[in-house]
C-alpha cells in the first residue's frame, strides 16, 4: 500500500494511527511501552477499531467508517492502516484482550 520511497510512506497521519494502535494494545503480538503525545490520528484509529468491533460491515466501506470517525474532515490514510490490519487479522478481536 505504501511503497518504498512514496509520499504516502512518509506521511505522519498513517504512521501515528499505526503507533496509536500499537500503544493501545490493539495489534496482535505487539506490546508497546512507548507513549505518544495526544494525537488525533491515534484517536481516529482507535475509534475506528471500536466501530469495527460493533459493526464489522463497516470494513467494506472505508468512506462510511471515516465519516463516523471524523465527519467531513479530509482522509489522510488512517483508515487504510486500520483496514489493512483488520483484513489481515492483526487487530485484537475485542477490547478485553
CSV table of N, CA, C and O in Angstrom, one decimal:
chain,number,residue,atom,x,y,z
A,1,UNK,N,0.8,-1.2,0.0
A,1,UNK,CA,0.0,0.0,0.0
A,1,UNK,C,0.9,1.3,0.0
A,1,UNK,O,0.6,2.2,-0.8
A,2,UNK,N,1.9,1.3,0.9
A,2,UNK,CA,2.8,2.5,0.9
A,2,UNK,C,4.1,2.0,0.5
A,2,UNK,O,5.0,1.7,1.3
A,3,UNK,N,4.4,2.0,-0.8
A,3,UNK,CA,5.6,1.5,-1.4
A,3,UNK,C,6.8,2.3,-1.0
A,3,UNK,O,6.7,3.5,-0.6
A,4,UNK,N,8.0,1.7,-1.0
A,4,UNK,CA,9.2,2.3,-0.6
A,4,UNK,C,9.4,3.6,-1.4
A,4,UNK,O,9.4,3.7,-2.6
A,5,UNK,N,9.7,4.7,-0.6
A,5,UNK,CA,10.0,6.0,-1.2
A,5,UNK,C,8.8,6.8,-1.7
A,5,UNK,O,9.0,7.9,-2.2
A,6,UNK,N,7.6,6.3,-1.5
A,6,UNK,CA,6.4,7.0,-1.9
A,6,UNK,C,6.1,8.1,-0.9
A,6,UNK,O,6.5,8.0,0.3
A,7,UNK,N,5.4,9.1,-1.3
A,7,UNK,CA,4.9,10.2,-0.5
A,7,UNK,C,4.1,9.6,0.7
A,7,UNK,O,4.3,10.0,1.9
A,8,UNK,N,3.2,8.7,0.4
A,8,UNK,CA,2.4,8.1,1.5
A,8,UNK,C,3.2,7.4,2.6
A,8,UNK,O,2.8,7.4,3.7
A,9,UNK,N,4.3,6.9,2.2
A,9,UNK,CA,5.2,6.2,3.2
A,9,UNK,C,5.7,7.1,4.3
A,9,UNK,O,5.9,6.7,5.4
A,10,UNK,N,5.9,8.4,3.9
A,10,UNK,CA,6.5,9.3,4.9
A,10,UNK,C,5.4,10.2,5.6
A,10,UNK,O,5.8,11.0,6.4
A,11,UNK,N,4.1,10.0,5.3
A,11,UNK,CA,3.1,10.8,5.9
A,11,UNK,C,3.0,10.5,7.4
A,11,UNK,O,3.0,9.4,7.8
A,12,UNK,N,2.7,11.5,8.2
A,12,UNK,CA,2.6,11.3,9.6
A,12,UNK,C,1.3,10.7,10.0
A,12,UNK,O,1.3,10.0,11.0
A,13,UNK,N,0.2,11.0,9.4
A,13,UNK,CA,-1.1,10.6,9.8
A,13,UNK,C,-1.2,9.1,9.9
A,13,UNK,O,-1.6,8.5,10.9
A,14,UNK,N,-0.9,8.3,8.8
A,14,UNK,CA,-1.0,6.9,8.9
A,14,UNK,C,0.0,6.3,9.9
A,14,UNK,O,-0.3,5.4,10.7
A,15,UNK,N,1.2,6.9,10.0
A,15,UNK,CA,2.2,6.4,11.0
A,15,UNK,C,1.7,6.6,12.4
A,15,UNK,O,1.8,5.7,13.2
A,16,UNK,N,1.1,7.7,12.7
A,16,UNK,CA,0.6,8.0,14.1
A,16,UNK,C,-0.6,7.1,14.3
A,16,UNK,O,-0.8,6.7,15.5
A,17,UNK,N,-1.4,6.8,13.3
A,17,UNK,CA,-2.5,5.9,13.5
A,17,UNK,C,-2.0,4.5,13.9
A,17,UNK,O,-2.5,3.9,14.9
A,18,UNK,N,-1.0,4.0,13.2
A,18,UNK,CA,-0.4,2.7,13.5
A,18,UNK,C,0.2,2.7,14.9
A,18,UNK,O,-0.1,1.8,15.7
A,19,UNK,N,1.0,3.7,15.2
A,19,UNK,CA,1.7,3.7,16.5
A,19,UNK,C,0.6,3.9,17.6
A,19,UNK,O,0.8,3.3,18.7
A,20,UNK,N,-0.4,4.6,17.4
A,20,UNK,CA,-1.5,4.7,18.4
A,20,UNK,C,-2.2,3.4,18.7
A,20,UNK,O,-2.5,3.0,19.8
A,21,UNK,N,-2.4,2.6,17.6
A,21,UNK,CA,-3.0,1.3,17.8
A,21,UNK,C,-2.0,0.4,18.5
A,21,UNK,O,-2.4,-0.4,19.4
A,22,UNK,N,-0.7,0.5,18.3
A,22,UNK,CA,0.3,-0.3,19.0
A,22,UNK,C,0.2,0.1,20.5
A,22,UNK,O,0.2,-0.8,21.3
A,23,UNK,N,0.3,1.4,20.7
A,23,UNK,CA,0.3,1.9,22.1
A,23,UNK,C,-1.0,1.4,22.9
A,23,UNK,O,-0.9,1.1,24.1
A,24,UNK,N,-2.1,1.4,22.2
A,24,UNK,CA,-3.4,1.0,22.8
A,24,UNK,C,-3.5,-0.5,23.0
A,24,UNK,O,-4.4,-1.0,23.6
A,25,UNK,N,-2.5,-1.3,22.5
A,25,UNK,CA,-2.5,-2.7,22.7
A,25,UNK,C,-3.5,-3.4,21.8
A,25,UNK,O,-4.0,-4.5,22.1
A,26,UNK,N,-3.9,-2.8,20.6
A,26,UNK,CA,-4.9,-3.3,19.8
A,26,UNK,C,-4.4,-4.2,18.6
A,26,UNK,O,-5.1,-4.7,17.9
A,27,UNK,N,-3.0,-4.3,18.5
A,27,UNK,CA,-2.5,-5.1,17.4
A,27,UNK,C,-1.9,-6.4,18.0
A,27,UNK,O,-1.1,-6.3,19.0
A,28,UNK,N,-2.3,-7.5,17.5
A,28,UNK,CA,-1.9,-8.8,18.0
A,28,UNK,C,-0.4,-8.9,17.9
A,28,UNK,O,0.3,-8.5,16.9
A,29,UNK,N,0.2,-9.4,19.0
A,29,UNK,CA,1.6,-9.6,19.1
A,29,UNK,C,2.5,-8.4,19.3
A,29,UNK,O,3.7,-8.5,19.3
A,30,UNK,N,1.9,-7.2,19.5
A,30,UNK,CA,2.7,-6.0,19.7
A,30,UNK,C,2.4,-5.5,21.1
A,30,UNK,O,1.3,-5.2,21.5
A,31,UNK,N,3.5,-5.4,21.9
A,31,UNK,CA,3.4,-4.8,23.2
A,31,UNK,C,4.2,-3.5,23.2
A,31,UNK,O,5.4,-3.5,22.9
A,32,UNK,N,3.5,-2.4,23.5
A,32,UNK,CA,4.2,-1.1,23.4
A,32,UNK,C,4.2,-0.5,24.8
A,32,UNK,O,3.2,-0.3,25.4
A,33,UNK,N,5.4,-0.1,25.2
A,33,UNK,CA,5.5,0.6,26.5
A,33,UNK,C,5.7,2.1,26.2
A,33,UNK,O,5.7,2.9,27.1
A,34,UNK,N,6.0,2.4,24.9
A,34,UNK,CA,6.2,3.8,24.5
A,34,UNK,C,4.9,4.6,24.5
A,34,UNK,O,3.8,4.0,24.0
A,35,UNK,N,4.9,5.8,25.0
A,35,UNK,CA,3.7,6.6,25.0
A,35,UNK,C,3.8,7.8,24.1
A,35,UNK,O,4.8,8.5,24.0
A,36,UNK,N,2.7,8.0,23.3
A,36,UNK,CA,2.7,9.1,22.4
A,36,UNK,C,2.1,10.3,23.0
A,36,UNK,O,1.2,10.2,23.9
A,37,UNK,N,2.4,11.5,22.5
A,37,UNK,CA,1.7,12.6,22.9
A,37,UNK,C,0.3,12.5,22.3
A,37,UNK,O,0.1,11.6,21.5
A,38,UNK,N,-0.7,13.3,22.8
A,38,UNK,CA,-2.0,13.2,22.2
A,38,UNK,C,-1.9,13.4,20.7
A,38,UNK,O,-1.2,14.2,20.1
A,39,UNK,N,-2.6,12.5,20.0
A,39,UNK,CA,-2.6,12.6,18.5
A,39,UNK,C,-4.1,12.3,18.0
A,39,UNK,O,-4.7,11.3,18.4
A,40,UNK,N,-4.6,13.2,17.2
A,40,UNK,CA,-5.9,13.0,16.6
A,40,UNK,C,-5.9,11.7,15.8
A,40,UNK,O,-6.9,11.0,15.8
A,41,UNK,N,-4.8,11.4,15.1
A,41,UNK,CA,-4.7,10.2,14.3
A,41,UNK,C,-4.8,8.9,15.2
A,41,UNK,O,-5.4,8.0,14.7
A,42,UNK,N,-4.2,8.9,16.3
A,42,UNK,CA,-4.3,7.8,17.3
A,42,UNK,C,-5.8,7.7,17.6
A,42,UNK,O,-6.3,6.6,17.6
A,43,UNK,N,-6.4,8.8,18.0
A,43,UNK,CA,-7.8,8.8,18.4
A,43,UNK,C,-8.7,8.2,17.3
A,43,UNK,O,-9.6,7.4,17.5
A,44,UNK,N,-8.5,8.7,16.0
A,44,UNK,CA,-9.2,8.2,14.9
A,44,UNK,C,-9.1,6.7,14.7
A,44,UNK,O,-10.1,6.0,14.5
A,45,UNK,N,-7.9,6.2,14.8
A,45,UNK,CA,-7.6,4.8,14.6
A,45,UNK,C,-8.3,3.9,15.6
A,45,UNK,O,-8.9,2.9,15.3
A,46,UNK,N,-8.2,4.3,16.9
A,46,UNK,CA,-8.8,3.6,18.0
A,46,UNK,C,-10.3,3.6,17.9
A,46,UNK,O,-10.9,2.6,18.0
A,47,UNK,N,-10.8,4.7,17.6
A,47,UNK,CA,-12.3,4.8,17.4
A,47,UNK,C,-12.8,4.0,16.2
A,47,UNK,O,-13.8,3.3,16.3
A,48,UNK,N,-12.0,3.9,15.2
A,48,UNK,CA,-12.4,3.1,14.0
A,48,UNK,C,-12.4,1.6,14.4
A,48,UNK,O,-13.3,0.9,14.0
A,49,UNK,N,-11.4,1.2,15.2
A,49,UNK,CA,-11.4,-0.2,15.6
A,49,UNK,C,-12.6,-0.5,16.5
A,49,UNK,O,-13.3,-1.5,16.3
A,50,UNK,N,-12.9,0.4,17.4
A,50,UNK,CA,-14.1,0.2,18.3
A,50,UNK,C,-15.4,0.1,17.4
A,50,UNK,O,-16.3,-0.7,17.7
A,51,UNK,N,-15.5,0.9,16.4
A,51,UNK,CA,-16.6,0.9,15.5
A,51,UNK,C,-16.7,-0.4,14.7
A,51,UNK,O,-17.8,-1.0,14.5
A,52,UNK,N,-15.5,-0.9,14.3
A,52,UNK,CA,-15.5,-2.2,13.6
A,52,UNK,C,-15.9,-3.4,14.5
A,52,UNK,O,-16.5,-4.3,14.0
A,53,UNK,N,-15.5,-3.3,15.7
A,53,UNK,CA,-16.0,-4.3,16.7
A,53,UNK,C,-17.5,-4.3,16.8
A,53,UNK,O,-18.1,-5.4,16.8
A,54,UNK,N,-18.1,-3.1,16.8
A,54,UNK,CA,-19.5,-3.0,16.9
A,54,UNK,C,-20.3,-3.4,15.6
A,54,UNK,O,-21.3,-4.0,15.6
A,55,UNK,N,-19.7,-3.0,14.5
A,55,UNK,CA,-20.3,-3.3,13.2
A,55,UNK,C,-19.2,-3.6,12.1
A,55,UNK,O,-18.7,-2.8,11.4
A,56,UNK,N,-18.8,-4.9,12.1
A,56,UNK,CA,-17.8,-5.3,11.1
A,56,UNK,C,-18.1,-5.0,9.7
A,56,UNK,O,-17.2,-5.0,8.9
A,57,UNK,N,-19.3,-4.8,9.3
A,57,UNK,CA,-19.7,-4.5,8.0
A,57,UNK,C,-19.1,-3.1,7.5
A,57,UNK,O,-18.9,-2.9,6.3
A,58,UNK,N,-18.8,-2.3,8.5
A,58,UNK,CA,-18.1,-1.0,8.1
A,58,UNK,C,-16.8,-1.2,7.4
A,58,UNK,O,-16.3,-0.3,6.7
A,59,UNK,N,-16.2,-2.4,7.6
A,59,UNK,CA,-14.9,-2.7,7.0
A,59,UNK,C,-15.0,-2.6,5.4
A,59,UNK,O,-14.0,-2.4,4.7
A,60,UNK,N,-16.2,-2.8,4.9
A,60,UNK,CA,-16.4,-2.9,3.5
A,60,UNK,C,-16.6,-1.5,2.9
A,60,UNK,O,-16.7,-1.3,1.7
A,61,UNK,N,-16.6,-0.5,3.8
A,61,UNK,CA,-16.9,0.9,3.3
A,61,UNK,C,-16.0,1.9,4.0
A,61,UNK,O,-16.4,2.5,5.0
A,62,UNK,N,-14.8,2.1,3.5
A,62,UNK,CA,-13.8,3.0,4.1
A,62,UNK,C,-14.4,4.4,4.3
A,62,UNK,O,-14.2,5.0,5.4
A,63,UNK,N,-15.1,4.9,3.4
A,63,UNK,CA,-15.6,6.3,3.5
A,63,UNK,C,-16.6,6.4,4.6
A,63,UNK,O,-16.6,7.4,5.3
A,64,UNK,N,-17.5,5.4,4.7
A,64,UNK,CA,-18.5,5.4,5.8
A,64,UNK,C,-17.8,5.3,7.2
A,64,UNK,O,-18.2,6.0,8.1
A,65,UNK,N,-16.8,4.5,7.3
A,65,UNK,CA,-16.1,4.3,8.5
A,65,UNK,C,-15.4,5.7,8.9
A,65,UNK,O,-15.5,6.2,10.0
A,66,UNK,N,-14.7,6.3,7.9
A,66,UNK,CA,-14.1,7.6,8.2
A,66,UNK,C,-15.1,8.6,8.6
A,66,UNK,O,-14.8,9.4,9.5
A,67,UNK,N,-16.2,8.7,7.9
A,67,UNK,CA,-17.2,9.7,8.2
A,67,UNK,C,-17.7,9.5,9.7
A,67,UNK,O,-17.9,10.5,10.4
A,68,UNK,N,-17.9,8.3,10.1
A,68,UNK,CA,-18.3,8.1,11.5
A,68,UNK,C,-17.2,8.5,12.5
A,68,UNK,O,-17.5,9.0,13.6
A,69,UNK,N,-16.0,8.4,12.1
A,69,UNK,CA,-14.8,8.7,12.9
A,69,UNK,C,-14.6,10.2,13.0
A,69,UNK,O,-14.4,10.8,14.0
A,70,UNK,N,-14.6,10.8,11.8
A,70,UNK,CA,-14.1,12.2,11.7
A,70,UNK,C,-15.0,13.2,11.0
A,70,UNK,O,-14.7,14.3,10.8
A,71,UNK,N,-16.2,12.7,10.6
A,71,UNK,CA,-17.1,13.6,10.0
A,71,UNK,C,-16.7,14.0,8.6
A,71,UNK,O,-16.2,13.2,7.8
A,72,UNK,N,-16.7,15.3,8.3
A,72,UNK,CA,-16.4,15.8,7.0
A,72,UNK,C,-14.9,16.1,6.8
A,72,UNK,O,-14.5,16.5,5.7
A,73,UNK,N,-14.1,15.9,7.8
A,73,UNK,CA,-12.7,16.1,7.7
A,73,UNK,C,-12.0,15.3,6.6
A,73,UNK,O,-12.4,14.2,6.4
A,74,UNK,N,-11.0,15.8,6.0
A,74,UNK,CA,-10.3,15.1,4.9
A,74,UNK,C,-9.6,13.8,5.4
A,74,UNK,O,-8.9,13.9,6.5
A,75,UNK,N,-9.6,12.8,4.7
A,75,UNK,CA,-9.0,11.5,5.0
A,75,UNK,C,-7.5,11.5,4.6
A,75,UNK,O,-7.1,12.0,3.6
A,76,UNK,N,-6.6,11.0,5.5
A,76,UNK,CA,-5.2,11.0,5.2
A,76,UNK,C,-4.6,9.6,5.5
A,76,UNK,O,-3.6,9.5,6.1
A,77,UNK,N,-5.3,8.6,5.0
A,77,UNK,CA,-4.8,7.2,5.0
A,77,UNK,C,-4.8,6.5,6.4
A,77,UNK,O,-4.4,5.4,6.5
A,78,UNK,N,-5.4,7.1,7.4
A,78,UNK,CA,-5.5,6.5,8.7
A,78,UNK,C,-6.4,5.2,8.6
A,78,UNK,O,-6.1,4.2,9.1
A,79,UNK,N,-7.5,5.3,7.8
A,79,UNK,CA,-8.4,4.1,7.7
A,79,UNK,C,-7.7,3.0,6.8
A,79,UNK,O,-8.0,1.9,7.0
A,80,UNK,N,-6.8,3.4,5.9
A,80,UNK,CA,-6.0,2.4,5.2
A,80,UNK,C,-5.2,1.5,6.1
A,80,UNK,O,-5.2,0.3,6.0
A,81,UNK,N,-4.6,2.1,7.1
A,81,UNK,CA,-3.8,1.4,8.1
A,81,UNK,C,-4.8,0.5,8.9
A,81,UNK,O,-4.5,-0.7,9.1
A,82,UNK,N,-5.8,1.1,9.4
A,82,UNK,CA,-6.8,0.3,10.3
A,82,UNK,C,-7.3,-0.9,9.5
A,82,UNK,O,-7.3,-2.0,10.0
A,83,UNK,N,-7.8,-0.6,8.3
A,83,UNK,CA,-8.4,-1.7,7.5
A,83,UNK,C,-7.4,-2.7,7.0
A,83,UNK,O,-7.8,-3.9,6.9
A,84,UNK,N,-6.2,-2.3,6.7
A,84,UNK,CA,-5.2,-3.3,6.3
A,84,UNK,C,-4.9,-4.3,7.5
A,84,UNK,O,-4.8,-5.5,7.3
A,85,UNK,N,-4.8,-3.7,8.7
A,85,UNK,CA,-4.6,-4.6,9.8
A,85,UNK,C,-5.8,-5.4,10.1
A,85,UNK,O,-5.7,-6.6,10.4
A,86,UNK,N,-7.0,-4.9,10.0
A,86,UNK,CA,-8.3,-5.6,10.2
A,86,UNK,C,-8.4,-6.8,9.2
A,86,UNK,O,-8.7,-7.9,9.6
A,87,UNK,N,-8.2,-6.5,7.9
A,87,UNK,CA,-8.4,-7.6,6.9
A,87,UNK,C,-7.3,-8.6,7.0
A,87,UNK,O,-7.5,-9.8,6.5
A,88,UNK,N,-6.2,-8.3,7.6
A,88,UNK,CA,-5.1,-9.3,7.8
A,88,UNK,C,-5.1,-10.0,9.2
A,88,UNK,O,-4.2,-10.6,9.6
A,89,UNK,N,-6.3,-9.8,9.9
A,89,UNK,CA,-6.5,-10.4,11.2
A,89,UNK,C,-5.4,-10.0,12.2
A,89,UNK,O,-4.9,-10.9,13.0
A,90,UNK,N,-4.9,-8.8,12.2
A,90,UNK,CA,-3.9,-8.3,13.1
A,90,UNK,C,-4.5,-7.4,14.2
A,90,UNK,O,-3.7,-7.1,15.1
A,91,UNK,N,-5.7,-7.1,14.2
A,91,UNK,CA,-6.4,-6.4,15.2
A,91,UNK,C,-7.0,-7.4,16.2
A,91,UNK,O,-7.6,-8.4,15.9
A,92,UNK,N,-6.8,-7.1,17.5
A,92,UNK,CA,-7.4,-7.9,18.5
A,92,UNK,C,-8.9,-8.0,18.3
A,92,UNK,O,-9.5,-7.1,17.9
A,93,UNK,N,-9.4,-9.1,18.7
A,93,UNK,CA,-10.9,-9.4,18.4
A,93,UNK,C,-11.8,-8.5,19.3
A,93,UNK,O,-12.9,-8.3,18.9
A,94,UNK,N,-11.4,-8.1,20.5
A,94,UNK,CA,-12.2,-7.2,21.3
A,94,UNK,C,-11.3,-6.5,22.3
A,94,UNK,O,-10.2,-6.9,22.5
A,95,UNK,N,-11.9,-5.6,23.0
A,95,UNK,CA,-11.1,-4.8,24.0
A,95,UNK,C,-10.7,-5.5,25.2
A,95,UNK,O,-9.9,-5.0,26.0
A,96,UNK,N,-11.2,-6.7,25.5
A,96,UNK,CA,-10.9,-7.5,26.7
A,96,UNK,C,-9.6,-8.2,26.6
A,96,UNK,O,-9.1,-8.8,27.6
A,97,UNK,N,-8.9,-8.2,25.4
A,97,UNK,CA,-7.7,-9.0,25.3
A,97,UNK,C,-6.5,-8.2,25.6
A,97,UNK,O,-6.4,-7.0,25.4
